[in-house]
C-alpha cells in the first residue's frame, strides 16, 4: 500500500507554482512591461494550470511484469448474447478434430438414409485418398475378402436387430505395410421407440502380439500378396509328408496344382492391381474349399498348390475325387470385382504320393500334368497323373533342351519349296523357306516335332530370327547371281509378330544382308492377323512401306473378317491344303475352294494354292483362275543347291548378275 500518490503531489506542486507566478502580477503591472511580455506570461501560467488539472499520467509499475507479445482488442464487449448455431457448429468441428487425431478411424451409419460417414483417419489407415472413401459400406466391401464381407454384414444386422455392440476382424485384399487385418467395432443408437437410428463405430488395424509374431513368420513362410503359404513353406511341408508316407506305407496324401489359364491376359486387359485382387480372391476360395488341416500355398505367379492330407480312399479315389471337384468348381466360379464379372479358367493337376517317393518327383509329375493339359488344349480341366504323362514330359523337357542347344549350334537348315505360275509357262516366281532340324544324332527332324515345343516355350523367337537371317542371306546370293525378281517367303509366328521391336529387327536383318525388301515376303497365319487387329494393321503398314510383301497363310482355316481383311495391306492369300485335297472328287470342297478364289479376286490379291499333288487338282485350279501353285506336283522342298538348279531351269527371264555392293 502506497503512503501517497505521486501524481497528486505533482499536480499540487504545479498548481502552487501557478499561484506564486500570479502573485507577481501587480509588481509587473507597476513596471509598465511590454504588452507581448504580459501575454506570454499569462499563457505560461494558464498552460501550467491546465497540466496540473487535466494531464493523464502513465500507469506506474515494472515493465518486466507486462506481456507485450499479445494483442488485446481495445473494444471488448461485455454482452452475453450467444450464437447457439455457431456454438453447435464449433462443437461438431471440435468433435471431428478429436476423432481425427485418435489412433483409430471413426465411422457413423445413419440407418434411415443408409449413409456412412468415415473420418479422415480411416482413409489414412487404409492408405486411400479421403475423396475415395465414399459414403457407404462399399469401402469395406471392396477392401476385404469375400468371406469377411459376409461376416461384417451379419454382425451389423445382428447389432441392429438385438441392440448390442459388435466387433469383427476382417482380412484385407490389399495388404500394405504388412497390415492384413482390420478391426471394425460398432454400437447402435436407438430412439424412444426402440428403433435403431444410427450406428457409431471405429476402425483400426489388428496388430496384437500374436499378429506381430505371425507377421515375422510371414516374412519367411507366407506369400505377401495373398497371405497363404509360400513356395518355401510348401516344399518343407511336402518333405514332411513324403517322409511320413515312407515310414507308413498305409498313409496317402495328394498334391494338387491349380494354374489360372491366360492370367497374363487379365493383367493386360485390366491392370496388374486388378490381377492381384483376382489372385487374392482365388487364394481365399481355395482356402475355403479345403479342409482345416490341408496346406495351401502360392508357388508361382499364377499357380497355387494344395497338400491334401491323409486321403483314406486314395486308391479308389472315393475321398479324393469329391474334394478335388469341389475345389475346382469353387475356384472357377465367376468373380465380381470392381463392378465387373470375370470368368476364369483353372487347369488342375493331381498327384498321389504312391506314384512318387520324393519331393522332386512329385513336383515334376504335377508340372508334367499341367503341361500336358495345356499342350492338348484341355485348359480348365482336372487331370490325374499317370506314368505315360511323366515319360512324355521327360521327352519334352529333353527336346526343349536340345532345341536351345541347336539354336546356339545353328543346326537348323532351310529347305526351299518352289512357287510356280502355271499361267506363265510354269515359271518359278518364288520359294517358301521351310525349316528343318539337322540333328547330329537323329539326322533331319520334321518341324511337326519341334515347332510346337518352340512355340510353347518361346524359343520360336530366337529360332525365327535365325531363320529370317538365313533366308535373307540365301536370297541375296540368288539375287546377286542375276535372279533379281525372285521372292522368298518366310513364316513369322504370332510371338514374333507381337514383339515391340519386330519392324526394327526386320530392318536390321535387311541392312546386314543388303537384301532389297522387294525380294522378301513375310507370311503370317490368319489367326495371327486377327490378334490385336489395330496393332497388326500398323505393323503391316510399316512393313509394307519398306517394300516387303505380306502373305496370309492357311487362309480359310481361321476366323478372319472380310471387313478387316480389306483394311490389311496384304498382297497374297495362301489357300490351305485342306481345301485342295479333294476338289476333284468332292463338290463341297470344290465349293469352298471356289469361294476362296473368289475372295482373292474380289480383293485384287494374289492367291497361292498350297499342297497341290495331282494333275486333277492342278486342272481344277487352272480352270478356276488360280495360277500360283505350290506343292509336290511340281517339287518337294529343296536344299539350296537343288533350289538353284530349279531356278536355272524354270526362271524364264534374262539372268544378269548383280554387281557386288560396297559396304562402307
XYZ file of C-alpha atoms in Angstrom:
664
model
C 0.000 0.000 0.000
C 1.416 3.358 -1.043
C 1.523 6.300 1.518
C 0.905 8.997 -1.090
C 0.046 9.329 -4.730
C 2.990 10.878 -6.630
C 0.685 12.072 -9.405
C -1.432 14.110 -6.919
C 1.717 15.630 -5.348
C 2.970 16.668 -8.786
C -0.375 18.255 -9.681
C -0.342 20.216 -6.362
C 3.228 21.431 -6.940
C 2.437 22.731 -10.424
C -0.731 24.449 -9.210
C 1.205 26.041 -6.292
C 3.778 27.363 -8.801
C 0.946 28.941 -10.805
C -0.265 30.760 -7.675
C 3.222 32.098 -6.970
C 3.540 33.386 -10.549
C 0.132 35.026 -10.258
C 1.241 36.796 -7.023
C 3.845 38.771 -9.026
C 1.285 40.201 -11.466
C 0.793 43.571 -9.509
C 4.529 44.218 -9.496
C 4.762 43.522 -13.233
C 1.943 45.932 -13.989
C 3.692 48.663 -11.933
C 6.813 48.266 -14.121
C 4.773 49.005 -17.214
C 6.023 45.958 -19.044
C 5.506 45.470 -22.770
C 2.150 44.018 -23.878
C 3.764 40.960 -25.601
C 5.620 40.112 -22.389
C 2.421 40.240 -20.418
C 0.567 37.976 -22.881
C 3.275 35.302 -22.811
C 3.380 35.467 -19.025
C -0.346 34.826 -18.707
C -0.241 31.998 -21.344
C 2.527 30.219 -19.383
C 0.506 30.411 -16.160
C -2.625 29.098 -17.936
C -0.668 26.197 -19.506
C 0.776 25.088 -16.166
C -2.644 25.311 -14.571
C -4.150 23.134 -17.366
C -1.443 20.483 -16.936
C -1.911 20.369 -13.197
C -5.663 19.827 -13.569
C -6.183 17.654 -16.691
C -2.967 15.812 -17.724
C -3.247 11.929 -17.629
C -0.043 10.428 -16.292
C 1.060 6.903 -17.469
C 0.489 3.990 -15.101
C 3.458 3.101 -12.956
C 4.954 -0.303 -12.243
C 7.671 -2.613 -13.524
C 7.669 -3.163 -17.277
C 9.076 -6.664 -16.744
C 5.689 -7.835 -15.468
C 3.774 -6.656 -18.551
C 3.140 -9.135 -21.530
C 3.887 -7.326 -24.760
C 3.552 -10.380 -27.090
C -0.253 -10.397 -27.113
C -2.596 -8.119 -28.940
C -5.615 -7.346 -26.762
C -8.614 -5.822 -28.528
C -9.406 -2.336 -27.375
C -13.157 -2.660 -27.714
C -14.212 -5.748 -25.816
C -17.900 -6.166 -25.478
C -19.275 -7.443 -22.213
C -22.555 -8.513 -23.834
C -23.638 -12.069 -23.011
C -25.639 -12.644 -26.261
C -24.530 -16.029 -27.850
C -24.932 -17.550 -31.337
C -26.114 -21.083 -30.473
C -25.988 -22.277 -34.130
C -22.351 -21.213 -34.274
C -21.648 -22.937 -30.943
C -23.153 -26.161 -32.270
C -21.023 -25.987 -35.414
C -17.886 -25.319 -33.357
C -18.636 -28.292 -31.115
C -19.122 -30.517 -34.164
C -15.823 -29.357 -35.644
C -14.093 -29.925 -32.305
C -15.545 -33.440 -32.144
C -14.246 -34.216 -35.634
C -10.807 -32.933 -34.689
C -10.725 -35.187 -31.628
C -11.802 -38.161 -33.763
C -9.239 -37.481 -36.487
C -6.292 -37.265 -34.112
C -7.176 -40.586 -32.441
C -5.251 -43.723 -33.419
C -8.363 -45.471 -34.806
C -10.699 -44.340 -37.540
C -14.271 -43.336 -36.748
C -17.479 -44.039 -38.673
C -21.211 -43.459 -38.275
C -24.009 -45.188 -40.126
C -27.278 -43.255 -40.484
C -29.907 -46.015 -40.619
C -32.808 -44.062 -42.208
C -30.708 -42.712 -45.101
C -28.183 -45.545 -45.373
C -25.336 -43.012 -45.486
C -21.981 -43.702 -43.829
C -19.570 -41.045 -42.601
C -15.883 -42.051 -42.499
C -13.354 -39.943 -40.649
C -10.187 -38.882 -42.428
C -8.252 -41.230 -40.132
C -9.950 -44.203 -41.831
C -8.555 -43.093 -45.178
C -5.065 -42.806 -43.683
C -5.238 -46.261 -42.105
C -6.295 -47.810 -45.401
C -3.805 -45.835 -47.491
C -6.511 -44.086 -49.520
C -7.293 -40.583 -50.649
C -10.081 -39.134 -48.424
C -12.100 -38.309 -51.533
C -12.247 -42.018 -52.433
C -13.863 -43.376 -49.254
C -17.407 -42.519 -50.309
C -20.497 -42.565 -48.099
C -21.397 -46.262 -47.984
C -20.107 -49.618 -46.779
C -18.750 -50.275 -50.285
C -15.468 -49.069 -48.814
C -15.260 -52.239 -46.704
C -16.805 -54.463 -49.386
C -14.127 -53.534 -51.926
C -11.226 -53.876 -49.487
C -11.865 -57.133 -47.641
C -12.018 -60.733 -48.836
C -15.366 -62.163 -49.883
C -15.987 -64.333 -46.812
C -15.199 -61.495 -44.366
C -17.575 -59.106 -46.130
C -20.362 -61.550 -45.331
C -19.156 -61.747 -41.732
C -19.303 -57.945 -41.367
C -22.838 -57.741 -42.784
C -24.037 -60.453 -40.424
C -22.506 -58.687 -37.405
C -24.031 -55.327 -38.374
C -27.515 -56.801 -38.899
C -27.372 -58.661 -35.586
C -26.323 -55.440 -33.839
C -29.271 -53.512 -35.293
C -31.796 -56.251 -34.522
C -30.661 -57.013 -30.977
C -29.340 -53.577 -29.875
C -25.875 -54.783 -28.935
C -22.335 -53.727 -29.888
C -20.173 -55.815 -32.186
C -16.511 -56.312 -33.054
C -15.256 -58.145 -36.160
C -11.794 -58.761 -37.580
C -11.644 -58.557 -41.392
C -8.885 -59.623 -43.790
C -7.784 -57.048 -46.349
C -7.430 -57.861 -50.036
C -4.594 -55.354 -50.398
C -2.019 -55.817 -47.637
C 0.124 -52.727 -47.341
C 2.991 -52.241 -44.932
C 2.462 -55.715 -43.514
C -1.111 -54.964 -42.406
C -3.514 -57.728 -43.377
C -6.406 -57.419 -40.877
C -8.613 -54.578 -39.664
C -10.880 -54.495 -36.621
C -14.283 -52.845 -37.010
C -16.430 -52.111 -33.952
C -19.896 -50.612 -33.762
C -22.579 -49.690 -31.232
C -26.187 -48.937 -32.239
C -28.167 -45.922 -31.009
C -31.956 -46.316 -30.557
C -34.778 -43.766 -30.462
C -37.555 -43.616 -27.856
C -39.474 -46.324 -29.750
C -36.554 -48.734 -29.581
C -35.723 -48.458 -33.259
C -32.117 -48.042 -34.447
C -31.365 -44.602 -35.807
C -27.589 -44.824 -36.239
C -24.540 -46.932 -35.532
C -21.349 -45.360 -34.214
C -18.110 -47.269 -34.514
C -14.367 -47.344 -35.031
C -11.932 -48.965 -37.463
C -8.369 -49.901 -36.645
C -5.507 -52.150 -37.664
C -5.355 -55.522 -35.920
C -1.817 -55.810 -34.548
C -1.719 -57.682 -31.230
C 1.229 -59.724 -30.003
C 0.115 -62.816 -31.831
C -0.308 -60.916 -35.100
C 3.163 -59.400 -34.734
C 4.588 -62.892 -34.333
C 2.644 -64.039 -37.370
C 3.930 -61.032 -39.291
C 7.523 -62.009 -38.519
C 6.684 -65.557 -39.515
C 5.100 -64.374 -42.759
C 8.345 -62.783 -43.918
C 9.778 -66.288 -44.222
C 6.845 -68.591 -44.929
C 3.932 -66.573 -46.293
C 3.168 -65.085 -49.679
C 2.946 -61.301 -49.157
C 0.310 -60.815 -51.850
C -2.296 -63.439 -50.934
C -1.444 -64.294 -47.329
C -1.278 -68.052 -47.985
C 1.905 -70.066 -47.554
C 4.758 -69.519 -49.988
C 6.796 -71.994 -52.017
C 9.429 -72.406 -49.282
C 6.870 -73.466 -46.684
C 5.082 -75.720 -49.190
C 8.228 -77.649 -50.103
C 9.202 -78.085 -46.437
C 5.713 -79.313 -45.603
C 5.727 -81.628 -48.628
C 9.035 -83.102 -47.472
C 7.481 -83.945 -44.097
C 4.531 -85.611 -45.826
C 6.823 -87.659 -48.060
C 8.853 -88.854 -45.073
C 5.655 -89.798 -43.269
C 4.490 -91.724 -46.323
C 7.782 -93.653 -46.427
C 7.505 -94.609 -42.743
C 3.832 -95.554 -43.024
C 3.015 -97.429 -46.252
C -0.707 -97.096 -45.481
C -0.531 -93.276 -45.354
C -1.688 -91.474 -48.504
C -1.786 -87.834 -49.452
C -2.203 -85.911 -52.688
C -0.769 -82.746 -54.227
C -2.951 -80.544 -56.428
C -1.623 -77.745 -58.611
C -4.065 -75.080 -59.830
C -2.930 -72.881 -62.718
C -5.056 -69.868 -63.735
C -5.263 -70.061 -67.518
C -4.352 -66.970 -69.550
C -3.698 -64.936 -66.415
C -1.396 -62.601 -68.359
C -4.391 -61.583 -70.469
C -6.214 -60.478 -67.296
C -3.339 -58.173 -66.348
C -3.096 -56.878 -69.915
C -6.846 -56.302 -70.287
C -7.402 -54.627 -66.910
C -4.365 -53.858 -64.736
C -1.821 -55.558 -62.511
C -3.716 -54.325 -59.429
C -6.863 -55.956 -60.796
C -4.901 -59.148 -61.401
C -3.508 -59.050 -57.854
C -7.027 -58.872 -56.456
C -8.039 -61.830 -58.619
C -5.177 -63.825 -57.090
C -6.297 -62.857 -53.583
C -9.874 -63.955 -54.305
C -8.708 -67.252 -55.801
C -6.459 -67.973 -52.813
C -9.335 -67.215 -50.444
C -11.606 -69.598 -52.357
C -9.006 -72.349 -52.269
C -8.619 -71.982 -48.501
C -12.385 -72.014 -48.050
C -12.733 -75.165 -50.146
C -10.040 -77.219 -48.397
C -10.170 -78.992 -45.086
C -8.700 -77.370 -41.993
C -5.523 -79.461 -41.972
C -4.738 -79.091 -45.691
C -1.835 -76.884 -46.764
C -2.473 -74.110 -49.327
C 0.405 -72.215 -50.959
C 1.156 -69.932 -53.878
C 4.187 -71.368 -55.650
C 4.199 -69.354 -58.880
C 2.882 -66.094 -60.338
C -0.499 -67.701 -61.112
C -0.049 -71.213 -59.695
C -1.382 -72.460 -56.338
C -0.556 -75.760 -54.666
C -2.511 -77.773 -52.113
C -1.380 -80.712 -49.978
C -4.434 -82.857 -49.266
C -3.500 -84.736 -46.094
C -4.471 -88.256 -45.112
C -6.561 -89.330 -48.087
C -8.016 -92.594 -46.812
C -9.635 -93.625 -50.072
C -6.812 -92.545 -52.364
C -6.590 -95.848 -54.229
C -10.246 -95.835 -55.250
C -10.487 -92.036 -55.302
C -13.548 -92.351 -53.049
C -12.491 -89.410 -50.889
C -10.037 -87.605 -53.156
C -12.215 -87.048 -56.215
C -15.089 -85.205 -54.428
C -12.576 -82.912 -52.698
C -10.831 -82.113 -55.958
C -14.069 -81.464 -57.839
C -15.446 -79.205 -55.095
C -12.196 -77.251 -55.014
C -12.099 -76.843 -58.800
C -15.759 -75.786 -59.069
C -15.467 -73.199 -56.290
C -12.348 -71.613 -57.746
C -13.708 -71.175 -61.265
C -16.961 -69.504 -60.118
C -17.320 -66.062 -61.811
C -15.631 -63.269 -59.870
C -17.394 -59.969 -59.117
C -14.678 -57.323 -58.870
C -14.709 -53.541 -59.373
C -18.131 -53.701 -60.961
C -17.035 -56.349 -63.468
C -17.932 -60.033 -63.786
C -14.882 -62.106 -64.659
C -14.952 -65.719 -65.793
C -11.718 -67.573 -65.118
C -10.446 -70.954 -66.281
C -8.279 -73.057 -63.973
C -6.291 -76.129 -65.015
C -5.778 -78.622 -62.188
C -3.198 -81.402 -61.867
C -3.462 -84.043 -59.129
C -0.687 -86.403 -57.989
C -0.997 -89.089 -55.282
C 2.097 -89.972 -53.254
C 2.025 -93.655 -54.228
C 3.277 -92.561 -57.667
C 6.482 -90.961 -56.324
C 8.613 -91.202 -53.185
C 10.440 -87.854 -53.184
C 9.540 -84.174 -53.352
C 11.264 -83.615 -56.697
C 9.390 -86.439 -58.437
C 6.018 -85.350 -57.080
C 6.503 -81.788 -58.313
C 7.869 -82.982 -61.660
C 4.826 -85.234 -62.114
C 2.399 -82.425 -61.251
C 4.093 -79.971 -63.616
C 4.078 -82.624 -66.344
C 0.301 -82.974 -65.964
C -0.210 -79.194 -66.241
C 1.980 -79.031 -69.299
C 0.129 -81.925 -70.906
C -3.213 -80.219 -70.243
C -2.119 -77.016 -71.923
C -0.377 -78.742 -74.815
C -3.511 -80.721 -75.661
C -5.720 -77.656 -75.452
C -7.618 -79.000 -72.433
C -7.472 -75.797 -70.421
C -9.742 -75.626 -67.410
C -9.877 -79.395 -66.802
C -8.825 -81.721 -63.975
C -6.278 -84.417 -64.761
C -4.702 -87.075 -62.552
C -1.129 -88.146 -63.089
C -0.319 -91.346 -64.981
C 3.059 -92.849 -65.809
C 2.751 -92.078 -69.514
C 2.437 -88.365 -68.797
C 5.778 -88.311 -66.961
C 7.532 -90.139 -69.754
C 6.079 -87.723 -72.266
C 7.097 -84.767 -70.101
C 10.672 -86.014 -69.770
C 10.842 -86.373 -73.529
C 9.538 -82.836 -73.970
C 11.990 -81.412 -71.411
C 14.834 -83.127 -73.240
C 13.562 -81.858 -76.576
C 13.358 -78.303 -75.229
C 16.970 -78.524 -74.062
C 18.029 -79.886 -77.438
C 16.253 -77.053 -79.264
C 18.092 -74.476 -77.162
C 21.381 -76.161 -77.940
C 20.513 -76.450 -81.654
C 19.823 -72.704 -81.909
C 23.249 -71.927 -80.493
C 24.936 -74.546 -82.702
C 22.951 -73.387 -85.772
C 21.772 -76.897 -86.540
C 18.628 -75.621 -88.234
C 18.708 -75.608 -92.042
C 16.318 -74.225 -94.627
C 14.640 -76.042 -97.473
C 13.026 -74.095 -100.301
C 9.790 -75.198 -101.994
C 9.174 -73.553 -105.408
C 6.069 -71.469 -106.141
C 5.122 -71.776 -109.833
C 2.962 -69.601 -112.096
C 1.002 -72.033 -114.299
C -0.423 -69.135 -116.287
C 3.050 -68.168 -117.482
C 4.611 -71.393 -118.708
C 5.176 -72.905 -115.230
C 7.624 -70.126 -114.468
C 9.041 -70.034 -110.927
C 8.109 -66.830 -109.092
C 9.460 -67.607 -105.647
C 10.172 -70.033 -102.833
C 8.814 -70.672 -99.375
C 11.588 -71.158 -96.817
C 10.846 -74.221 -94.662
C 12.925 -75.033 -91.589
C 14.359 -78.463 -90.799
C 16.438 -79.598 -87.863
C 19.637 -81.377 -88.844
C 20.221 -83.132 -85.520
C 23.717 -84.530 -85.033
C 22.331 -87.829 -83.675
C 18.961 -88.293 -85.376
C 19.526 -86.538 -88.697
C 16.745 -84.432 -90.278
C 13.820 -83.866 -87.878
C 10.422 -82.724 -89.135
C 9.177 -79.307 -87.953
C 5.993 -81.013 -86.693
C 8.107 -82.425 -83.840
C 9.870 -79.288 -82.656
C 7.870 -76.216 -83.806
C 5.014 -76.769 -81.248
C 7.564 -77.027 -78.417
C 9.377 -73.934 -79.666
C 6.043 -72.073 -79.749
C 5.132 -73.172 -76.232
C 8.499 -72.306 -74.670
C 9.048 -69.056 -76.566
C 12.101 -70.474 -78.332
C 10.334 -69.716 -81.602
C 11.511 -66.103 -81.237
C 15.293 -66.717 -81.403
C 14.700 -69.564 -83.857
C 12.609 -67.272 -86.081
C 15.303 -64.592 -86.015
C 17.864 -67.170 -87.119
C 15.589 -68.439 -89.927
C 14.919 -64.909 -91.219
C 18.609 -64.084 -91.454
C 19.468 -67.406 -93.150
C 16.687 -66.917 -95.719
C 17.756 -63.333 -96.465
C 21.401 -64.373 -96.903
C 20.440 -67.151 -99.332
C 18.038 -64.902 -101.266
C 20.756 -62.256 -101.585
C 23.071 -64.875 -103.152
C 20.447 -65.748 -105.774
C 19.768 -62.076 -106.494
C 23.499 -61.485 -106.973
C 23.538 -64.373 -109.452
C 21.013 -62.479 -111.569
C 17.651 -63.794 -110.349
C 16.679 -60.315 -109.270
C 12.879 -60.828 -109.296
C 12.811 -63.933 -107.131
C 10.843 -63.692 -103.873
C 11.364 -65.844 -100.793
C 8.577 -66.197 -98.218
C 9.464 -66.606 -94.515
C 6.918 -67.667 -91.902
C 6.503 -65.481 -88.816
C 4.907 -66.862 -85.649
C 2.387 -64.965 -83.549
C 5.005 -64.471 -80.813
C 7.462 -62.971 -83.291
C 4.853 -60.703 -84.803
C 3.819 -59.443 -81.345
C 7.338 -58.212 -80.475
C 7.509 -54.454 -79.938
C 10.723 -54.148 -81.951
C 9.653 -56.560 -84.713
C 9.795 -53.974 -87.530
C 13.206 -52.719 -86.413
C 14.525 -56.291 -86.281
C 13.448 -56.904 -89.889
C 15.078 -53.640 -90.967
C 18.289 -54.669 -89.235
C 18.428 -58.055 -90.981
C 17.790 -56.466 -94.378
C 20.569 -53.946 -93.750
C 23.016 -56.628 -92.606
C 22.338 -58.857 -95.624
C 21.964 -55.963 -98.123
C 18.774 -57.581 -99.451
C 16.235 -55.497 -101.329
C 12.929 -55.664 -99.353
C 11.095 -56.426 -102.604
C 12.719 -59.873 -102.624
C 11.284 -60.793 -99.195
C 7.762 -61.854 -98.326
C 6.564 -62.380 -94.746
C 3.902 -64.993 -94.085
C 1.632 -64.921 -91.039
C -1.303 -67.163 -90.233
C -4.877 -65.998 -90.313
C -5.036 -66.388 -86.519
C -2.003 -64.104 -86.056
C -3.547 -61.487 -88.333
C -6.695 -61.378 -86.170
C -4.826 -60.900 -82.859
C -4.889 -57.234 -81.780
C -6.200 -56.102 -85.162
C -5.294 -52.406 -84.910
C -1.738 -53.142 -83.781
C -1.360 -55.776 -86.505
C -2.519 -53.350 -89.184
C 0.013 -50.740 -88.005
C 2.831 -53.316 -88.162
C 1.745 -54.476 -91.627
C 1.680 -50.915 -92.904
C 5.167 -50.274 -91.544
C 6.482 -53.423 -93.244
C 4.648 -52.683 -96.491
C 6.038 -49.144 -96.579
C 9.520 -50.704 -96.548
C 8.708 -52.581 -99.759
C 8.032 -56.016 -98.233
C 5.091 -58.124 -99.328
C 2.810 -59.742 -96.759
C 1.017 -63.038 -97.177
C -1.799 -64.598 -95.118
C -1.004 -68.290 -94.697
C -3.604 -71.073 -94.248
C -6.365 -68.698 -95.348
C -9.833 -70.086 -94.740
C -8.973 -72.085 -91.609
C -9.367 -69.184 -89.161
C -11.980 -66.598 -88.336
C -10.884 -63.524 -90.226
C -13.485 -60.917 -91.098
C -13.625 -59.677 -94.673
C -14.225 -56.154 -93.385
C -10.902 -56.301 -91.537
C -9.165 -58.060 -94.429
C -9.955 -55.096 -96.673
C -8.005 -52.866 -94.276
C -4.916 -55.070 -94.179
C -2.049 -54.069 -96.506
C -1.893 -57.702 -97.693
C -0.549 -58.786 -101.092
C -1.163 -62.540 -101.144
C -3.536 -65.166 -99.753
C -2.414 -68.778 -99.445
C -5.245 -71.315 -99.693
C -4.756 -74.125 -97.168
C -4.016 -77.643 -98.375
C -7.212 -78.934 -96.736
C -9.232 -77.073 -99.401
C -7.199 -78.622 -102.230
C -7.044 -82.312 -101.280
C -10.463 -83.351 -102.589
C -11.505 -80.600 -105.015
C -11.508 -83.043 -107.914
C -13.984 -85.509 -106.358
C -15.807 -83.658 -103.536
C -18.298 -80.999 -104.555
C -18.338 -79.353 -101.110
C -14.543 -78.970 -101.055
C -14.677 -77.618 -104.600
C -17.249 -75.034 -103.497
C -15.041 -73.874 -100.628
C -12.041 -73.603 -102.941
C -14.066 -71.551 -105.431
C -15.184 -69.268 -102.595
C -11.568 -68.576 -101.502
C -10.542 -67.933 -105.120
C -13.464 -65.520 -105.458
C -12.457 -63.636 -102.302
C -8.896 -63.181 -103.583
C -10.152 -61.918 -106.937
C -12.657 -59.508 -105.349
C -9.911 -58.031 -103.161
C -7.446 -57.954 -106.074
C -4.953 -60.133 -104.193
C -2.575 -62.814 -105.443
C -3.609 -66.344 -104.483
C -1.293 -69.317 -103.954
C -2.722 -72.824 -103.682
C -0.692 -74.976 -101.259
C -0.287 -78.744 -101.276
C -1.103 -79.403 -104.943
C -0.130 -83.017 -105.675
C -2.222 -84.301 -108.619
C -2.985 -83.322 -112.181
C -6.716 -83.223 -111.381
C -6.147 -80.680 -108.598
C -3.980 -78.622 -110.912
C -6.571 -78.672 -113.687
C -9.346 -77.553 -111.313
C -7.257 -74.623 -110.104
C -6.271 -73.653 -113.638
C -9.930 -73.708 -114.670
C -10.981 -71.508 -111.719
C -8.235 -68.968 -112.393
C -5.775 -69.770 -109.561
C -2.391 -69.532 -111.260
C 0.227 -69.673 -108.488
C 0.841 -73.217 -107.291
C 2.964 -74.727 -104.526
C 3.148 -78.451 -103.885
C 4.711 -81.819 -104.635
C 3.182 -81.851 -108.141
C 5.987 -79.503 -109.168
C 8.594 -80.018 -106.466
C 9.214 -81.073 -102.909
C 11.198 -78.700 -100.651
C 14.772 -78.456 -101.951
C 18.106 -77.737 -100.367
C 19.834 -74.522 -101.552
C 21.887 -76.305 -104.213
C 18.884 -78.099 -105.754
C 16.784 -74.931 -105.444
C 19.401 -73.116 -107.533
C 19.145 -75.830 -110.175
C 15.358 -75.432 -110.252
C 15.835 -71.679 -110.620
C 18.176 -72.107 -113.546
C 15.667 -74.382 -115.284
C 12.397 -72.501 -114.650
C 13.263 -68.828 -114.157
C 12.475 -67.962 -117.822
C 13.995 -64.486 -117.664
C 17.271 -62.992 -118.709
C 19.764 -63.527 -115.926
C 22.039 -60.567 -115.313
C 24.403 -60.905 -112.338
C 24.084 -58.030 -109.872
C 27.232 -56.038 -109.204
C 28.661 -56.532 -105.741
C 27.701 -53.797 -103.310
C 30.357 -51.850 -101.494
C 29.735 -51.776 -97.768
C 31.029 -48.671 -96.067
